[in-house]
Amino acid sequence: MQFNATKILRTLETKLPRNAYCMLGILMTDIYPSDEWNFVFGLASIKDRTGVFSFARYDDTFYDPKARPDPAKVLYRSSRVMTHEIGHMFGIQHCVFYSCLMNGSNHLEESDSRPSELCPICLRKLQHSIKFDVLERYIALERICTELGGYFSKDAEFLRSLIGKIQQALGA
């Protein structure tokens, strides 16, 4: 079974509260955007501030029913694509400059190879949009990734490296 992601976006548009910046629909069922495509991991509308995401294809049992379920892997993969779709809702299009969380992906291997972090260009776009302190953001993300451990451990390590470089540049 699959749901049409474009129709879901249209429905979410009518449900978006006036005081909300965006709304993300989360499904356990596979999704597709149109009859020309067989699936998408997620879909978002930059203009309408709505998005939809499916956990379905991030679980290895989707492809092989005999595969061993790995909820930690599903959480890791899903958190990245949800963040990607939310990036769209904040006005960021697919990145073509660097290896970046905002790179598009058409299959699982491509999605898995995408980094969890924004490149400098997309980071600046997000910072301009919602005004945050980069160092504070990295410290908070590192804390969360460390706490989650497992698949998030490499991200925590990378973030510690970035934090150290920023602190060194600031003379802290």
PDB file of C-alpha atoms in Angstrom:
ATOM      1  CA  MET A   1       0.000   0.000   0.000  1.00  0.00           C
ATOM      2  CA  GLN A   2       1.172   3.533  -0.807  1.00  0.00           C
ATOM      3  CA  PHE A   3      -0.233   6.997  -0.158  1.00  0.00           C
ATOM      4  CA  ASN A   4       0.036   9.946  -2.515  1.00  0.00           C
ATOM      5  CA  ALA A   5       2.378  12.419  -0.794  1.00  0.00           C
ATOM      6  CA  THR A   6       1.218  15.346  -2.932  1.00  0.00           C
ATOM      7  CA  LYS A   7      -2.379  14.849  -1.781  1.00  0.00           C
ATOM      8  CA  ILE A   8      -1.185  14.644   1.815  1.00  0.00           C
ATOM      9  CA  LEU A   9       0.665  17.965   1.383  1.00  0.00           C
ATOM     10  CA  ARG A  10      -2.526  19.578   0.053  1.00  0.00           C
ATOM     11  CA  THR A  11      -4.450  18.302   3.071  1.00  0.00           C
ATOM     12  CA  LEU A  12      -1.787  19.548   5.492  1.00  0.00           C
ATOM     13  CA  GLU A  13      -1.945  23.004   3.871  1.00  0.00           C
ATOM     14  CA  THR A  14      -5.575  23.274   4.973  1.00  0.00           C
ATOM     15  CA  LYS A  15      -4.692  22.162   8.530  1.00  0.00           C
ATOM     16  CA  LEU A  16      -1.638  24.389   9.124  1.00  0.00           C
ATOM     17  CA  PRO A  17      -2.411  26.588  12.147  1.00  0.00           C
ATOM     18  CA  ARG A  18      -1.954  30.326  11.595  1.00  0.00           C
ATOM     19  CA  ASN A  19       0.649  30.520  14.357  1.00  0.00           C
ATOM     20  CA  ALA A  20       2.702  27.563  13.055  1.00  0.00           C
ATOM     21  CA  TYR A  21       5.754  27.951  10.888  1.00  0.00           C
ATOM     22  CA  CYS A  22       5.366  24.522   9.317  1.00  0.00           C
ATOM     23  CA  MET A  23       3.672  21.141   9.610  1.00  0.00           C
ATOM     24  CA  LEU A  24       5.172  17.712   8.930  1.00  0.00           C
ATOM     25  CA  GLY A  25       3.082  14.602   8.385  1.00  0.00           C
ATOM     26  CA  ILE A  26       4.756  11.377   9.509  1.00  0.00           C
ATOM     27  CA  LEU A  27       3.655   7.998   8.146  1.00  0.00           C
ATOM     28  CA  MET A  28       4.595   4.357   8.542  1.00  0.00           C
ATOM     29  CA  THR A  29       3.239   3.634   5.041  1.00  0.00           C
ATOM     30  CA  ASP A  30       5.185   4.077   1.805  1.00  0.00           C
ATOM     31  CA  ILE A  31       4.544   7.278  -0.186  1.00  0.00           C
ATOM     32  CA  TYR A  32       4.837   8.468  -3.787  1.00  0.00           C
ATOM     33  CA  PRO A  33       4.480  12.003  -5.234  1.00  0.00           C
ATOM     34  CA  SER A  34       2.787  11.284  -8.579  1.00  0.00           C
ATOM     35  CA  ASP A  35       2.001   8.460 -10.959  1.00  0.00           C
ATOM     36  CA  GLU A  36       5.338   9.043 -12.744  1.00  0.00           C
ATOM     37  CA  TRP A  37       7.329   8.182  -9.576  1.00  0.00           C
ATOM     38  CA  ASN A  38       7.265   4.907  -7.691  1.00  0.00           C
ATOM     39  CA  PHE A  39       8.209   6.392  -4.273  1.00  0.00           C
ATOM     40  CA  VAL A  40       9.792   9.206  -2.291  1.00  0.00           C
ATOM     41  CA  PHE A  41      11.342   9.116   1.176  1.00  0.00           C
ATOM     42  CA  GLY A  42       9.755  12.472   1.934  1.00  0.00           C
ATOM     43  CA  LEU A  43       8.301  15.490   0.202  1.00  0.00           C
ATOM     44  CA  ALA A  44       7.989  19.129   1.265  1.00  0.00           C
ATOM     45  CA  SER A  45       6.593  22.344  -0.121  1.00  0.00           C
ATOM     46  CA  ILE A  46       8.877  25.336   0.345  1.00  0.00           C
ATOM     47  CA  LYS A  47       6.053  27.753  -0.478  1.00  0.00           C
ATOM     48  CA  ASP A  48       3.332  26.153   1.644  1.00  0.00           C
ATOM     49  CA  ARG A  49       5.510  25.163   4.638  1.00  0.00           C
ATOM     50  CA  THR A  50       4.216  21.602   4.728  1.00  0.00           C
ATOM     51  CA  GLY A  51       5.991  18.293   4.418  1.00  0.00           C
ATOM     52  CA  VAL A  52       5.421  14.573   4.644  1.00  0.00           C
ATOM     53  CA  PHE A  53       7.800  11.767   5.526  1.00  0.00           C
ATOM     54  CA  SER A  54       7.543   7.982   5.614  1.00  0.00           C
ATOM     55  CA  PHE A  55       9.464   5.616   7.862  1.00  0.00           C
ATOM     56  CA  ALA A  56       8.677   2.700   5.513  1.00  0.00           C
ATOM     57  CA  ARG A  57      11.775   2.554   3.312  1.00  0.00           C
ATOM     58  CA  TYR A  58      14.202   3.270   6.162  1.00  0.00           C
ATOM     59  CA  ASP A  59      13.493  -0.091   7.762  1.00  0.00           C
ATOM     60  CA  ASP A  60      15.544  -2.919   6.211  1.00  0.00           C
ATOM     61  CA  THR A  61      12.540  -5.230   6.641  1.00  0.00           C
ATOM     62  CA  PHE A  62      10.788  -3.203   3.907  1.00  0.00           C
ATOM     63  CA  TYR A  63      13.236  -4.668   1.388  1.00  0.00           C
ATOM     64  CA  ASP A  64      13.768  -8.039   3.048  1.00  0.00           C
ATOM     65  CA  PRO A  65      11.024  -9.302   5.387  1.00  0.00           C
ATOM     66  CA  LYS A  66      13.559 -11.732   6.883  1.00  0.00           C
ATOM     67  CA  ALA A  67      15.954  -8.918   7.827  1.00  0.00           C
ATOM     68  CA  ARG A  68      16.506  -8.307  11.506  1.00  0.00           C
ATOM     69  CA  PRO A  69      14.678  -5.169  12.654  1.00  0.00           C
ATOM     70  CA  ASP A  70      17.053  -2.401  13.750  1.00  0.00           C
ATOM     71  CA  PRO A  71      15.016   0.388  15.380  1.00  0.00           C
ATOM     72  CA  ALA A  72      18.169   2.431  16.098  1.00  0.00           C
ATOM     73  CA  LYS A  73      19.059   2.441  12.382  1.00  0.00           C
ATOM     74  CA  VAL A  74      15.502   3.449  11.451  1.00  0.00           C
ATOM     75  CA  LEU A  75      15.653   6.312  13.974  1.00  0.00           C
ATOM     76  CA  TYR A  76      19.002   7.499  12.608  1.00  0.00           C
ATOM     77  CA  ARG A  77      17.938   7.371   8.968  1.00  0.00           C
ATOM     78  CA  SER A  78      14.572   8.917   9.728  1.00  0.00           C
ATOM     79  CA  SER A  79      15.939  11.793  11.779  1.00  0.00           C
ATOM     80  CA  ARG A  80      18.103  12.800   8.833  1.00  0.00           C
ATOM     81  CA  VAL A  81      15.323  12.761   6.240  1.00  0.00           C
ATOM     82  CA  MET A  82      12.915  14.538   8.588  1.00  0.00           C
ATOM     83  CA  THR A  83      15.542  17.230   9.129  1.00  0.00           C
ATOM     84  CA  HIS A  84      16.031  17.422   5.351  1.00  0.00           C
ATOM     85  CA  GLU A  85      12.287  17.937   4.768  1.00  0.00           C
ATOM     86  CA  ILE A  86      12.083  20.537   7.549  1.00  0.00           C
ATOM     87  CA  GLY A  87      15.003  22.309   5.827  1.00  0.00           C
ATOM     88  CA  HIS A  88      12.814  22.600   2.735  1.00  0.00           C
ATOM     89  CA  MET A  89      10.028  24.080   4.837  1.00  0.00           C
ATOM     90  CA  PHE A  90      12.497  26.741   5.988  1.00  0.00           C
ATOM     91  CA  GLY A  91      13.135  27.672   2.361  1.00  0.00           C
ATOM     92  CA  ILE A  92      16.257  25.624   1.595  1.00  0.00           C
ATOM     93  CA  GLN A  93      16.278  23.807  -1.742  1.00  0.00           C
ATOM     94  CA  HIS A  94      18.401  20.762  -2.623  1.00  0.00           C
ATOM     95  CA  CYS A  95      22.091  21.555  -2.243  1.00  0.00           C
ATOM     96  CA  VAL A  96      24.361  21.206  -5.255  1.00  0.00           C
ATOM     97  CA  PHE A  97      27.463  22.836  -3.749  1.00  0.00           C
ATOM     98  CA  TYR A  98      28.842  20.362  -1.185  1.00  0.00           C
ATOM     99  CA  SER A  99      28.120  17.030   0.422  1.00  0.00           C
ATOM    100  CA  CYS A 100      25.229  18.177   2.582  1.00  0.00           C
ATOM    101  CA  LEU A 101      22.138  17.061   4.454  1.00  0.00           C
ATOM    102  CA  MET A 102      20.148  19.002   1.841  1.00  0.00           C
ATOM    103  CA  ASN A 103      21.452  16.899  -1.099  1.00  0.00           C
ATOM    104  CA  GLY A 104      18.646  15.083  -2.857  1.00  0.00           C
ATOM    105  CA  SER A 105      18.504  11.289  -2.860  1.00  0.00           C
ATOM    106  CA  ASN A 106      16.748   8.796  -5.095  1.00  0.00           C
ATOM    107  CA  HIS A 107      17.647   5.541  -3.365  1.00  0.00           C
ATOM    108  CA  LEU A 108      18.573   4.248   0.072  1.00  0.00           C
ATOM    109  CA  GLU A 109      22.328   4.030  -0.535  1.00  0.00           C
ATOM    110  CA  GLU A 110      22.388   7.642  -1.701  1.00  0.00           C
ATOM    111  CA  SER A 111      20.354   8.691   1.315  1.00  0.00           C
ATOM    112  CA  ASP A 112      22.643   6.768   3.684  1.00  0.00           C
ATOM    113  CA  SER A 113      25.740   8.382   2.156  1.00  0.00           C
ATOM    114  CA  ARG A 114      24.411  11.906   2.723  1.00  0.00           C
ATOM    115  CA  PRO A 115      25.923  13.585   5.806  1.00  0.00           C
ATOM    116  CA  SER A 116      23.820  14.545   8.810  1.00  0.00           C
ATOM    117  CA  GLU A 117      25.082  18.122   8.774  1.00  0.00           C
ATOM    118  CA  LEU A 118      24.368  21.122   6.615  1.00  0.00           C
ATOM    119  CA  CYS A 119      27.162  22.469   4.436  1.00  0.00           C
ATOM    120  CA  PRO A 120      28.348  26.043   5.188  1.00  0.00           C
ATOM    121  CA  ILE A 121      26.060  27.517   2.520  1.00  0.00           C
ATOM    122  CA  CYS A 122      22.895  25.772   3.720  1.00  0.00           C
ATOM    123  CA  LEU A 123      23.821  26.387   7.369  1.00  0.00           C
ATOM    124  CA  ARG A 124      24.022  30.108   6.622  1.00  0.00           C
ATOM    125  CA  LYS A 125      20.658  30.000   4.834  1.00  0.00           C
ATOM    126  CA  LEU A 126      19.049  28.367   7.874  1.00  0.00           C
ATOM    127  CA  GLN A 127      20.789  30.766  10.245  1.00  0.00           C
ATOM    128  CA  HIS A 128      19.538  33.719   8.222  1.00  0.00           C
ATOM    129  CA  SER A 129      16.008  32.288   8.243  1.00  0.00           C
ATOM    130  CA  ILE A 130      15.637  31.521  11.949  1.00  0.00           C
ATOM    131  CA  LYS A 131      18.495  33.423  13.621  1.00  0.00           C
ATOM    132  CA  PHE A 132      20.522  31.132  15.884  1.00  0.00           C
ATOM    133  CA  ASP A 133      24.036  30.962  17.296  1.00  0.00           C
ATOM    134  CA  VAL A 134      25.985  28.294  15.366  1.00  0.00           C
ATOM    135  CA  LEU A 135      28.188  27.334  18.325  1.00  0.00           C
ATOM    136  CA  GLU A 136      25.170  26.928  20.634  1.00  0.00           C
ATOM    137  CA  ARG A 137      23.427  24.841  17.962  1.00  0.00           C
ATOM    138  CA  TYR A 138      26.440  22.547  17.551  1.00  0.00           C
ATOM    139  CA  ILE A 139      26.810  22.137  21.326  1.00  0.00           C
ATOM    140  CA  ALA A 140      23.127  21.173  21.660  1.00  0.00           C
ATOM    141  CA  LEU A 141      23.321  18.756  18.705  1.00  0.00           C
ATOM    142  CA  GLU A 142      26.504  17.159  20.054  1.00  0.00           C
ATOM    143  CA  ARG A 143      24.854  16.630  23.436  1.00  0.00           C
ATOM    144  CA  ILE A 144      21.844  14.914  21.807  1.00  0.00           C
ATOM    145  CA  CYS A 145      23.995  12.753  19.485  1.00  0.00           C
ATOM    146  CA  THR A 146      26.212  11.682  22.397  1.00  0.00           C
ATOM    147  CA  GLU A 147      23.175  10.779  24.471  1.00  0.00           C
ATOM    148  CA  LEU A 148      21.662   8.721  21.642  1.00  0.00           C
ATOM    149  CA  GLY A 149      24.969   6.978  20.871  1.00  0.00           C
ATOM    150  CA  GLY A 150      25.077   4.109  18.390  1.00  0.00           C
ATOM    151  CA  TYR A 151      24.545   5.366  14.849  1.00  0.00           C
ATOM    152  CA  PHE A 152      24.696   8.959  16.144  1.00  0.00           C
ATOM    153  CA  SER A 153      28.202   8.530  17.630  1.00  0.00           C
ATOM    154  CA  LYS A 154      30.067   9.565  14.458  1.00  0.00           C
ATOM    155  CA  ASP A 155      27.915  12.690  14.245  1.00  0.00           C
ATOM    156  CA  ALA A 156      28.741  13.498  17.884  1.00  0.00           C
ATOM    157  CA  GLU A 157      32.445  13.089  17.129  1.00  0.00           C
ATOM    158  CA  PHE A 158      32.215  15.346  14.063  1.00  0.00           C
ATOM    159  CA  LEU A 159      30.301  17.971  16.034  1.00  0.00           C
ATOM    160  CA  ARG A 160      32.927  17.922  18.825  1.00  0.00           C
ATOM    161  CA  SER A 161      35.536  18.627  16.159  1.00  0.00           C
ATOM    162  CA  LEU A 162      33.518  21.558  14.786  1.00  0.00           C
ATOM    163  CA  ILE A 163      32.920  22.931  18.281  1.00  0.00           C
ATOM    164  CA  GLY A 164      36.655  22.805  19.011  1.00  0.00           C
ATOM    165  CA  LYS A 165      37.503  24.618  15.773  1.00  0.00           C
ATOM    166  CA  ILE A 166      34.929  27.337  16.391  1.00  0.00           C
ATOM    167  CA  GLN A 167      36.049  27.796  19.996  1.00  0.00           C
ATOM    168  CA  GLN A 168      39.679  27.972  18.865  1.00  0.00           C
ATOM    169  CA  ALA A 169      38.797  30.584  16.228  1.00  0.00           C
ATOM    170  CA  LEU A 170      36.941  32.615  18.872  1.00  0.00           C
ATOM    171  CA  GLY A 171      39.854  32.306  21.284  1.00  0.00           C
ATOM    172  CA  ALA A 172      37.659  30.560  23.850  1.00  0.00           C
TER     173      ALA A 172
END
